[in-house]
Amino acid sequence: MKRAVALQHVAFEDLGTLQPLLLAQGWQVHTLQAGVDALDAAEDADLLVVLGGPISVNDGAAYPFLADSIALLQRRLQQQRPTLGICLGAQLMARALHAGVAPTGGKEIGFAPLLLTDEGQRSPLQALQGIPVLHWHGEAFELPEGARRLASTPACRHQAFAIGHHALALQCHPELDARQFERWLIGHALELAAAGIDPIDLRAQARRYGGPLAAAATAMFQQWLHDLPETRPCTTA
């Protein structure tokens, strides 16, 4: 049985709609808490999913565990082991590939569709075409060398990249389970207030777009999982 490991930073940013898909396909799913749990279980996982969180890739001095996460991602990506990064996870993947991550000068928070590149149109992200997805970030990654840019938004040129068929980085949150969205609004209450964003508006967006997003994201993740290469035995230096 294939084993998926999720690296989680805050409780409410979880696998969302990706988890029932993995379970339905027979994956074993384990969750590690970043900064608390040892990362050994993620080294040879058939799939590693690095989830979002409210800290910055550039906060390594304040949160030393980030260096361990980046080193783990460097090893997995070098070995071409299946790896998915979402929001902070995507930024950590970019940093592991020696690409910059920096503030955008504003917050992109809310639901909006992705603008797919030609590469994105030929990728599993095609399932998200025209579907508003959740965006929640104030920093963005540069495109790593050798990566294929898949999507953008007017506020963020690099919304997604892929390397081969084994690595996918998503700045946005297609995995959102809108039924759990209130947890996001509570957990990010201070950030929303500081940004002048009304949780009532976000809640209404989630109710409107949550169903279509869940269906489209499930189709996208299903295609990406189908295209994953067979994992090879893990090797460490």
mmCIF file of C-alpha atoms in Angstrom:
data_model
loop_
_atom_site.group_PDB
_atom_site.id
_atom_site.type_symbol
_atom_site.label_atom_id
_atom_site.label_comp_id
_atom_site.label_asym_id
_atom_site.label_seq_id
_atom_site.Cartn_x
_atom_site.Cartn_y
_atom_site.Cartn_z
ATOM 1 C CA MET A 1 0.000 0.000 0.000
ATOM 2 C CA LYS A 2 1.340 3.438 -0.925
ATOM 3 C CA ARG A 3 2.011 5.866 1.889
ATOM 4 C CA ALA A 4 1.353 9.606 1.802
ATOM 5 C CA VAL A 5 2.751 11.956 4.433
ATOM 6 C CA ALA A 6 1.355 15.436 5.017
ATOM 7 C CA LEU A 7 3.547 18.031 6.726
ATOM 8 C CA GLN A 8 1.150 20.356 8.541
ATOM 9 C CA HIS A 9 1.883 23.781 10.031
ATOM 10 C CA VAL A 10 -1.505 24.770 11.501
ATOM 11 C CA ALA A 11 -4.442 22.504 12.282
ATOM 12 C CA PHE A 12 -6.999 24.143 10.001
ATOM 13 C CA GLU A 13 -4.774 24.032 6.890
ATOM 14 C CA ASP A 14 -5.010 20.307 6.250
ATOM 15 C CA LEU A 15 -5.307 18.026 3.226
ATOM 16 C CA GLY A 16 -8.908 19.112 2.744
ATOM 17 C CA THR A 17 -10.577 17.472 -0.227
ATOM 18 C CA LEU A 18 -7.357 15.697 -1.153
ATOM 19 C CA GLN A 19 -7.564 13.392 1.872
ATOM 20 C CA PRO A 20 -10.767 11.499 0.934
ATOM 21 C CA LEU A 21 -9.394 11.035 -2.582
ATOM 22 C CA LEU A 22 -6.174 9.521 -1.251
ATOM 23 C CA LEU A 23 -8.076 7.242 1.106
ATOM 24 C CA ALA A 24 -10.454 6.151 -1.655
ATOM 25 C CA GLN A 25 -7.455 5.205 -3.791
ATOM 26 C CA GLY A 26 -6.047 3.050 -1.000
ATOM 27 C CA TRP A 27 -3.272 5.313 0.239
ATOM 28 C CA GLN A 28 -2.178 5.256 3.863
ATOM 29 C CA VAL A 29 -2.190 8.858 5.054
ATOM 30 C CA HIS A 30 -0.009 10.097 7.922
ATOM 31 C CA THR A 31 0.308 13.641 9.227
ATOM 32 C CA LEU A 32 3.427 15.165 10.747
ATOM 33 C CA GLN A 33 3.350 18.410 12.700
ATOM 34 C CA ALA A 34 6.027 20.796 11.459
ATOM 35 C CA GLY A 35 8.432 21.878 14.147
ATOM 36 C CA VAL A 36 7.267 19.096 16.485
ATOM 37 C CA ASP A 37 7.552 15.716 14.788
ATOM 38 C CA ALA A 38 10.707 14.189 13.360
ATOM 39 C CA LEU A 39 10.717 14.151 9.566
ATOM 40 C CA ASP A 40 12.133 10.645 9.160
ATOM 41 C CA ALA A 41 8.749 9.247 8.092
ATOM 42 C CA ALA A 42 8.666 11.677 5.174
ATOM 43 C CA GLU A 43 12.007 10.635 3.668
ATOM 44 C CA ASP A 44 10.793 7.527 1.862
ATOM 45 C CA ALA A 45 7.069 8.309 1.655
ATOM 46 C CA ASP A 46 5.537 7.551 -1.718
ATOM 47 C CA LEU A 47 4.078 11.058 -1.606
ATOM 48 C CA LEU A 48 4.926 14.090 0.513
ATOM 49 C CA VAL A 49 2.441 16.954 0.748
ATOM 50 C CA VAL A 50 3.760 20.113 2.420
ATOM 51 C CA LEU A 51 0.827 22.267 3.503
ATOM 52 C CA GLY A 52 0.318 25.963 4.116
ATOM 53 C CA GLY A 53 0.859 28.116 7.158
ATOM 54 C CA PRO A 54 1.095 31.713 8.349
ATOM 55 C CA ILE A 55 4.887 31.954 8.642
ATOM 56 C CA SER A 56 7.387 32.950 5.968
ATOM 57 C CA VAL A 57 10.073 30.876 4.298
ATOM 58 C CA ASN A 58 12.320 33.790 5.262
ATOM 59 C CA ASP A 59 11.606 33.326 8.992
ATOM 60 C CA GLY A 60 14.306 30.691 9.467
ATOM 61 C CA ALA A 61 15.978 32.543 12.330
ATOM 62 C CA ALA A 62 12.743 32.609 14.312
ATOM 63 C CA TYR A 63 11.607 29.133 13.198
ATOM 64 C CA PRO A 64 14.731 26.962 12.774
ATOM 65 C CA PHE A 65 12.696 23.884 11.780
ATOM 66 C CA LEU A 66 12.209 25.477 8.352
ATOM 67 C CA ALA A 67 15.790 24.553 7.484
ATOM 68 C CA ASP A 68 14.987 20.882 8.090
ATOM 69 C CA SER A 69 11.902 21.108 5.873
ATOM 70 C CA ILE A 70 13.900 22.712 3.075
ATOM 71 C CA ALA A 71 16.649 20.094 3.357
ATOM 72 C CA LEU A 72 14.045 17.323 3.216
ATOM 73 C CA LEU A 73 12.533 18.845 0.091
ATOM 74 C CA GLN A 74 15.960 19.188 -1.515
ATOM 75 C CA ARG A 75 16.613 15.486 -1.021
ATOM 76 C CA ARG A 76 13.208 14.416 -2.307
ATOM 77 C CA LEU A 77 13.317 16.663 -5.349
ATOM 78 C CA GLN A 78 16.847 15.565 -6.190
ATOM 79 C CA GLN A 79 15.660 11.957 -6.060
ATOM 80 C CA GLN A 80 12.536 12.832 -8.096
ATOM 81 C CA ARG A 81 10.221 11.536 -5.388
ATOM 82 C CA PRO A 82 6.556 12.634 -5.675
ATOM 83 C CA THR A 83 6.115 15.904 -3.828
ATOM 84 C CA LEU A 84 3.260 18.407 -3.635
ATOM 85 C CA GLY A 85 3.549 21.834 -2.044
ATOM 86 C CA ILE A 86 0.624 24.110 -1.229
ATOM 87 C CA CYS A 87 1.064 27.818 -0.381
ATOM 88 C CA LEU A 88 3.881 27.834 2.199
ATOM 89 C CA GLY A 89 4.703 24.320 0.990
ATOM 90 C CA ALA A 90 5.113 25.620 -2.566
ATOM 91 C CA GLN A 91 7.352 28.422 -1.322
ATOM 92 C CA LEU A 92 9.479 25.929 0.596
ATOM 93 C CA MET A 93 9.793 23.850 -2.580
ATOM 94 C CA ALA A 94 10.905 26.930 -4.501
ATOM 95 C CA ARG A 95 13.490 27.766 -1.849
ATOM 96 C CA ALA A 96 14.713 24.141 -1.887
ATOM 97 C CA LEU A 97 15.291 24.658 -5.610
ATOM 98 C CA HIS A 98 17.256 27.874 -4.921
ATOM 99 C CA ALA A 99 14.514 30.258 -6.078
ATOM 100 C CA GLY A 100 13.645 33.435 -4.229
ATOM 101 C CA VAL A 101 10.570 34.008 -2.087
ATOM 102 C CA ALA A 102 9.617 37.584 -1.200
ATOM 103 C CA PRO A 103 6.674 39.772 -0.134
ATOM 104 C CA THR A 104 4.397 40.864 -2.942
ATOM 105 C CA GLY A 105 3.562 44.224 -1.391
ATOM 106 C CA GLY A 106 -0.022 43.259 -0.659
ATOM 107 C CA LYS A 107 -2.335 40.443 0.338
ATOM 108 C CA GLU A 108 -4.066 38.204 -2.174
ATOM 109 C CA ILE A 109 -6.916 36.767 -0.108
ATOM 110 C CA GLY A 110 -10.166 35.528 -1.594
ATOM 111 C CA PHE A 111 -11.527 33.399 -4.421
ATOM 112 C CA ALA A 112 -10.490 34.002 -8.038
ATOM 113 C CA PRO A 113 -9.756 31.798 -11.060
ATOM 114 C CA LEU A 114 -6.266 30.981 -12.231
ATOM 115 C CA LEU A 115 -4.891 32.140 -15.555
ATOM 116 C CA LEU A 116 -3.375 28.988 -17.016
ATOM 117 C CA THR A 117 -0.295 29.112 -19.227
ATOM 118 C CA ASP A 118 -0.014 26.891 -22.279
ATOM 119 C CA GLU A 119 1.838 24.403 -20.070
ATOM 120 C CA GLY A 120 -0.932 24.691 -17.499
ATOM 121 C CA GLN A 121 -3.551 23.924 -20.120
ATOM 122 C CA ARG A 122 -1.726 20.666 -20.833
ATOM 123 C CA SER A 123 -1.354 19.805 -17.150
ATOM 124 C CA PRO A 124 -3.788 18.451 -14.541
ATOM 125 C CA LEU A 125 -4.524 22.093 -13.628
ATOM 126 C CA GLN A 126 -6.698 22.204 -16.749
ATOM 127 C CA ALA A 127 -9.482 20.884 -14.506
ATOM 128 C CA LEU A 128 -9.388 24.208 -12.616
ATOM 129 C CA GLN A 129 -9.962 26.308 -15.736
ATOM 130 C CA GLY A 130 -12.437 29.084 -14.917
ATOM 131 C CA ILE A 131 -13.013 27.840 -11.349
ATOM 132 C CA PRO A 132 -12.437 30.371 -8.533
ATOM 133 C CA VAL A 133 -9.869 28.930 -6.125
ATOM 134 C CA LEU A 134 -8.873 30.217 -2.704
ATOM 135 C CA HIS A 135 -5.860 32.525 -2.542
ATOM 136 C CA TRP A 136 -4.343 33.444 0.807
ATOM 137 C CA HIS A 137 -0.800 34.812 0.745
ATOM 138 C CA GLY A 138 1.339 37.921 0.956
ATOM 139 C CA GLU A 139 4.541 36.428 -0.436
ATOM 140 C CA ALA A 140 5.318 34.669 -3.693
ATOM 141 C CA PHE A 141 8.045 32.502 -5.184
ATOM 142 C CA GLU A 142 10.199 33.059 -8.222
ATOM 143 C CA LEU A 143 10.174 30.329 -10.826
ATOM 144 C CA PRO A 144 12.921 27.769 -10.091
ATOM 145 C CA GLU A 145 15.355 26.896 -12.850
ATOM 146 C CA GLY A 146 14.004 24.060 -14.968
ATOM 147 C CA ALA A 147 10.436 24.402 -13.656
ATOM 148 C CA ARG A 148 7.403 24.828 -15.900
ATOM 149 C CA ARG A 149 5.158 27.775 -15.003
ATOM 150 C CA LEU A 150 1.557 26.602 -15.010
ATOM 151 C CA ALA A 151 -0.593 29.481 -13.794
ATOM 152 C CA SER A 152 -0.773 33.081 -12.647
ATOM 153 C CA THR A 153 -3.244 35.678 -11.395
ATOM 154 C CA PRO A 154 -3.167 39.440 -11.958
ATOM 155 C CA ALA A 155 -1.688 39.827 -8.459
ATOM 156 C CA CYS A 156 0.798 36.937 -8.664
ATOM 157 C CA ARG A 157 2.730 35.918 -11.773
ATOM 158 C CA HIS A 158 3.858 32.558 -10.380
ATOM 159 C CA GLN A 159 0.880 30.643 -9.018
ATOM 160 C CA ALA A 160 2.013 27.129 -9.861
ATOM 161 C CA PHE A 161 4.972 25.247 -11.238
ATOM 162 C CA ALA A 162 5.804 21.659 -12.070
ATOM 163 C CA ILE A 163 9.018 19.721 -12.451
ATOM 164 C CA GLY A 164 8.626 16.560 -14.463
ATOM 165 C CA HIS A 165 5.587 14.605 -13.332
ATOM 166 C CA HIS A 166 6.813 14.178 -9.762
ATOM 167 C CA ALA A 167 6.719 17.708 -8.318
ATOM 168 C CA LEU A 168 3.871 20.212 -8.231
ATOM 169 C CA ALA A 169 3.848 23.524 -6.344
ATOM 170 C CA LEU A 170 0.636 25.509 -5.878
ATOM 171 C CA GLN A 171 0.584 28.994 -4.370
ATOM 172 C CA CYS A 172 -3.215 28.816 -4.099
ATOM 173 C CA HIS A 173 -5.429 26.450 -2.096
ATOM 174 C CA PRO A 174 -7.419 24.138 -4.401
ATOM 175 C CA GLU A 175 -7.565 21.601 -1.553
ATOM 176 C CA LEU A 176 -9.915 23.783 0.487
ATOM 177 C CA ASP A 177 -12.905 21.981 1.985
ATOM 178 C CA ALA A 178 -15.346 24.896 2.188
ATOM 179 C CA ARG A 179 -17.336 23.081 4.871
ATOM 180 C CA GLN A 180 -14.375 23.732 7.169
ATOM 181 C CA PHE A 181 -13.752 27.312 6.070
ATOM 182 C CA GLU A 182 -14.893 28.845 9.347
ATOM 183 C CA ARG A 183 -11.728 27.407 10.902
ATOM 184 C CA TRP A 184 -9.679 29.509 8.462
ATOM 185 C CA LEU A 185 -11.613 32.664 9.306
ATOM 186 C CA ILE A 186 -11.096 32.120 13.018
ATOM 187 C CA GLY A 187 -7.435 31.122 12.728
ATOM 188 C CA HIS A 188 -6.589 34.091 10.501
ATOM 189 C CA ALA A 189 -8.831 36.640 12.265
ATOM 190 C CA LEU A 190 -5.959 38.997 13.113
ATOM 191 C CA GLU A 191 -4.534 38.892 9.599
ATOM 192 C CA LEU A 192 -7.928 39.620 8.067
ATOM 193 C CA ALA A 193 -8.495 42.544 10.411
ATOM 194 C CA ALA A 194 -5.047 43.985 9.682
ATOM 195 C CA ALA A 195 -5.674 43.670 5.919
ATOM 196 C CA GLY A 196 -9.136 45.210 6.147
ATOM 197 C CA ILE A 197 -10.806 42.122 4.700
ATOM 198 C CA ASP A 198 -14.341 41.320 5.851
ATOM 199 C CA PRO A 199 -14.793 37.659 6.864
ATOM 200 C CA ILE A 200 -18.468 37.972 5.909
ATOM 201 C CA ASP A 201 -17.435 38.475 2.277
ATOM 202 C CA LEU A 202 -15.024 35.536 2.355
ATOM 203 C CA ARG A 203 -17.644 33.312 3.954
ATOM 204 C CA ALA A 204 -20.099 34.169 1.183
ATOM 205 C CA GLN A 205 -17.478 33.405 -1.464
ATOM 206 C CA ALA A 206 -16.761 30.027 0.114
ATOM 207 C CA ARG A 207 -20.444 29.137 0.084
ATOM 208 C CA ARG A 208 -20.739 30.134 -3.570
ATOM 209 C CA TYR A 209 -17.569 28.549 -4.921
ATOM 210 C CA GLY A 210 -16.830 25.716 -2.493
ATOM 211 C CA GLY A 211 -18.817 23.043 -4.324
ATOM 212 C CA PRO A 212 -17.438 23.701 -7.818
ATOM 213 C CA LEU A 213 -13.923 24.016 -6.402
ATOM 214 C CA ALA A 214 -14.150 20.669 -4.605
ATOM 215 C CA ALA A 215 -15.234 18.903 -7.797
ATOM 216 C CA ALA A 216 -12.605 20.571 -9.976
ATOM 217 C CA ALA A 217 -9.795 20.081 -7.460
ATOM 218 C CA THR A 218 -10.658 16.409 -7.031
ATOM 219 C CA ALA A 219 -10.416 15.948 -10.784
ATOM 220 C CA MET A 220 -7.111 17.828 -10.859
ATOM 221 C CA PHE A 221 -5.559 15.877 -7.992
ATOM 222 C CA GLN A 222 -6.866 12.603 -9.404
ATOM 223 C CA GLN A 223 -5.136 13.244 -12.725
ATOM 224 C CA TRP A 224 -1.906 14.343 -11.031
ATOM 225 C CA LEU A 225 -1.833 11.237 -8.840
ATOM 226 C CA HIS A 226 -2.508 9.060 -11.889
ATOM 227 C CA ASP A 227 0.469 10.616 -13.692
ATOM 228 C CA LEU A 228 2.923 10.147 -10.814
ATOM 229 C CA PRO A 229 5.977 8.063 -11.647
ATOM 230 C CA GLU A 230 6.681 4.915 -9.695
ATOM 231 C CA THR A 231 8.771 5.731 -6.660
ATOM 232 C CA ARG A 232 12.258 4.358 -6.422
ATOM 233 C CA PRO A 233 13.948 3.134 -3.223
ATOM 234 C CA CYS A 234 15.005 6.049 -1.066
ATOM 235 C CA THR A 235 18.717 6.784 -0.929
ATOM 236 C CA THR A 236 20.420 9.116 1.528
ATOM 237 C CA ALA A 237 23.874 10.571 1.485
#
